[in-house]
Amino acid sequence: MFRTALRNVLAHKARLLMTVLAVMLGVAFVSGTLVFTDTLNRAFTKQAAKSYDDVAVAITSYPDREQAQREPGISRATLDKIAAVPGVASAVGRVEGFAGVPDPDGKLIGVGWSNKGANFAPGKDGEDSRYDFVKGGGPVAAGQIALDRETAAKGRYEVGDTVRVATNGPVAEYRLQGVFTTDDGAVSAGGSLVLFDTQTAQRLFLKPGFVQDVTVTAAPGADDAKLLAAIEPLLPEHAEAQTGAALSAEQAKEIEEGMSAFSQVFLGAAAIALFVGVFLIANTFTMLVAQRTKEVALMRAVGASRKQITRSVLAEAAIVGLVAAVAGYLLGIGLAVGLRSGMASFGLKIPDGPLVLGLTPVLSALGVGLVITMLAAWLPGRRAAKIPPVAAMNSVHAAPTQKSLVVRNSIGGALALIGSALIVGGAVKAGDLGRLLISGGAFLTLIGMIMLIPLLSRPLIAAVRPLLVGVFGIAGKLAGQNAVRNPRRTGATASALAIGLTLVTGLSVLGVTVGRSLDQATTDQIKADYMVRMASGGPLDPSVLTALEKAPGVTAVSPQQASDLELGGKHTAVSAVTPGAIEKLLKVEPTAGSLDSLGRGQIAVAAETAESRGWKVGSTVPVTYNDDKKGTLTVGAIYKDSDFLSPVLIDHKAVAPHESERFIPAIFVAVDGGASGAHEKALIDALGKNPAIDFMDEKDIRDSFGGPINMLLNIMYGLLAMALIIAVLGVVNTLAMSVFERQQEIGMLRAIGLDRRRVKRTVRLEAVVISLYGAVVGIVLGAFLGWAIGETVKSSLPGYSLVLPWDRIGLFLLLAGLVGVLAAMWPARSAAKLNMLNAIKAE
């Protein structure tokens, strides 16, 4: 029986090629993801371990906001005590924060969040072990800096040049003292690293005399654990110490968790692709078995048992799966190499290291390839075993029976109804429970619809048959009849496309709806011409507000300063704004009182907060400021709740005396005549051409909210593209098998006058009909799921309203039709080339 299986594989090489490709793509994605994440995990873990090779104890401070005002880190006195502990060779303080430099065009090098500044902390030998200088040396005095090699190259800076450096404060100029290489994560992520002398770094990022972190090296023979025990009692409450080995292990674990989250996304996409591939494999083996009806029946007649027939089909599947698994693993290695190179081309630097080829990717490739293929082939094998010996006397291509669909349709209908009920129930319930119900309902509904697709094919395709006949004549009529001749085959082929388009459409509906809601909320709430913020996402320096107020053409300026006050005994988020300007910049709708009261030292309260606390216009509220000073405030206005403002508004000048550091994430600006290039240039010039400050007009603001959603959609489209490619292979395979089965019919049609052009058209139309049928089912189901998931999040999105992206849906249908045309090229060409006399006498 094994020889029979091997012979069948060799006899149908071309027909099984599509199955091999489908499994190979899925396996490649699985093995490539595992190899890639193993490689990254090993490289980053080694890099982290290298960073702590000489570290005996690492100390990190975590002061809260109140502590930070008094003691923002570890003091010089504490650092001296640590250095004096017996067995300590050195104790080096570290300070870091945001710092960036411009390129020759004045644009910030890096992407804001990966731009970092730190202190150069030389030891007795004048070197800092974290940095290897390739030119010059480290900064040891005020007015000096050093840059990492990549940043210096991008900015075309040489030692001795004057470099403009942007921090949270005004831009300052420094002399470039040296260029270095480093394993720092900011540089690895494509950002930049600027080194200052320690006193300058403390002044810029923390407070003179304080550091954030301390690294302790041990004297020869000293025990790390004993040093840790001696150092811990010296530390303030907001500091934590670990041995270098423990910290290295902790970082390794964090890296592994991060890689795990990354790989789960890719493996999820691979699972979807393999699920789609199951239909292609099952379809292929079903058709191959159907074409060997006589052969199987004769084997049964000469004594082969049902188990032997099933094992023969499974052995055939195992051979195909093994070939696909090996090819997929090799392709996966290439994919891992490509991903690594791709990350480097995007500026994401990966630590040097070999490609990690572990045992897990190999076993996963073999397991996935063999299990998926044999699982999909089991049902066709079981059906083959049931062929009676008497079938050897019948036609090779037995007509499919409809009775076998009754149980399938009943189960499918029940699953679809239960799943739909769960989805609707989840949409009504909303929240986490609602989304859990929807996920379960979606699975059941998808399985149910897959089982029902053969049943639905007849009425749905029959509905469009008059159109096919009217437009394409006899070719359209034959295509419509062929598409429903074998409902199982049509259903399996259409199911593959339906699954992919269900996910794509659901994501599109949800993404476009959420994006439109955010876009509308942004347009409705923001009246300012510009929103000014740091590229790093950090707070703006108060000097930025002062400079913008004096800029030419500015008509209104207000910070969106975040503060936290104890109002009426409860800590409350507060937006400190500019009275008289905020209502010109943001949509603030008073329902009682007047916003002019902000200028008189009163507060404005959001309606929901006022109602929950029983406050009204004129109510007096006890307040405790951040410096612990107490007082009373009067409610001067009640306004409708806003997504851009905290529940309480106050004049920023009223809280300034009580805060040592003002936290200003954004400043809104209105200019005379609206946003323009001239106005933006004037604002940039007013801030000293600071490359780290972003000026966002209405379009930029909208893109900042909707951009991440569109980027996420594009990533998901890319990941799901593989599932759609496998679905296309399924269409090609089905048509090729169908043409082979209908050789006699095609030969007869050619003999009575159907020319080659019409034969090709018939096959193409059949492919287009099947593709569009699967697309319609997937789009309808996807829109349903998108609506349901949207209902669970609409309470957190003001103005939420379902949006059906008709342009994308139309594009999906167009692509489905194009898929049918492209998939039919080879089968249509083969059908048209058939010799009519040979085809008529073929069995």
Short mmCIF file of C-alpha atoms in Angstrom, two decimals, residues 69 561 625-629 651-662:
data_model
loop_
_atom_site.label_atom_id
_atom_site.label_comp_id
_atom_site.label_asym_id
_atom_site.label_seq_id
_atom_site.Cartn_x
_atom_site.Cartn_y
_atom_site.Cartn_z
CA GLN A 69 10.16 67.54 43.84
CA GLN A 561 -0.88 71.59 31.39
CA TYR A 625 -1.79 71.90 46.08
CA ASN A 626 1.24 69.80 45.17
CA ASP A 627 3.41 71.72 47.62
CA ASP A 628 0.93 70.75 50.41
CA LYS A 629 -0.40 74.31 50.72
CA ASP A 651 -5.77 79.14 35.27
CA HIS A 652 -2.22 77.85 34.76
CA LYS A 653 -0.90 80.90 36.63
CA ALA A 654 -2.86 79.80 39.72
CA VAL A 655 -1.03 76.47 40.02
CA ALA A 656 2.42 77.61 38.82
CA PRO A 657 3.59 78.85 42.27
CA HIS A 658 2.80 75.44 43.76
CA GLU A 659 4.68 73.26 41.22
CA SER A 660 8.45 73.06 40.95
CA GLU A 661 8.11 71.48 37.50
CA ARG A 662 5.21 72.16 35.17
#
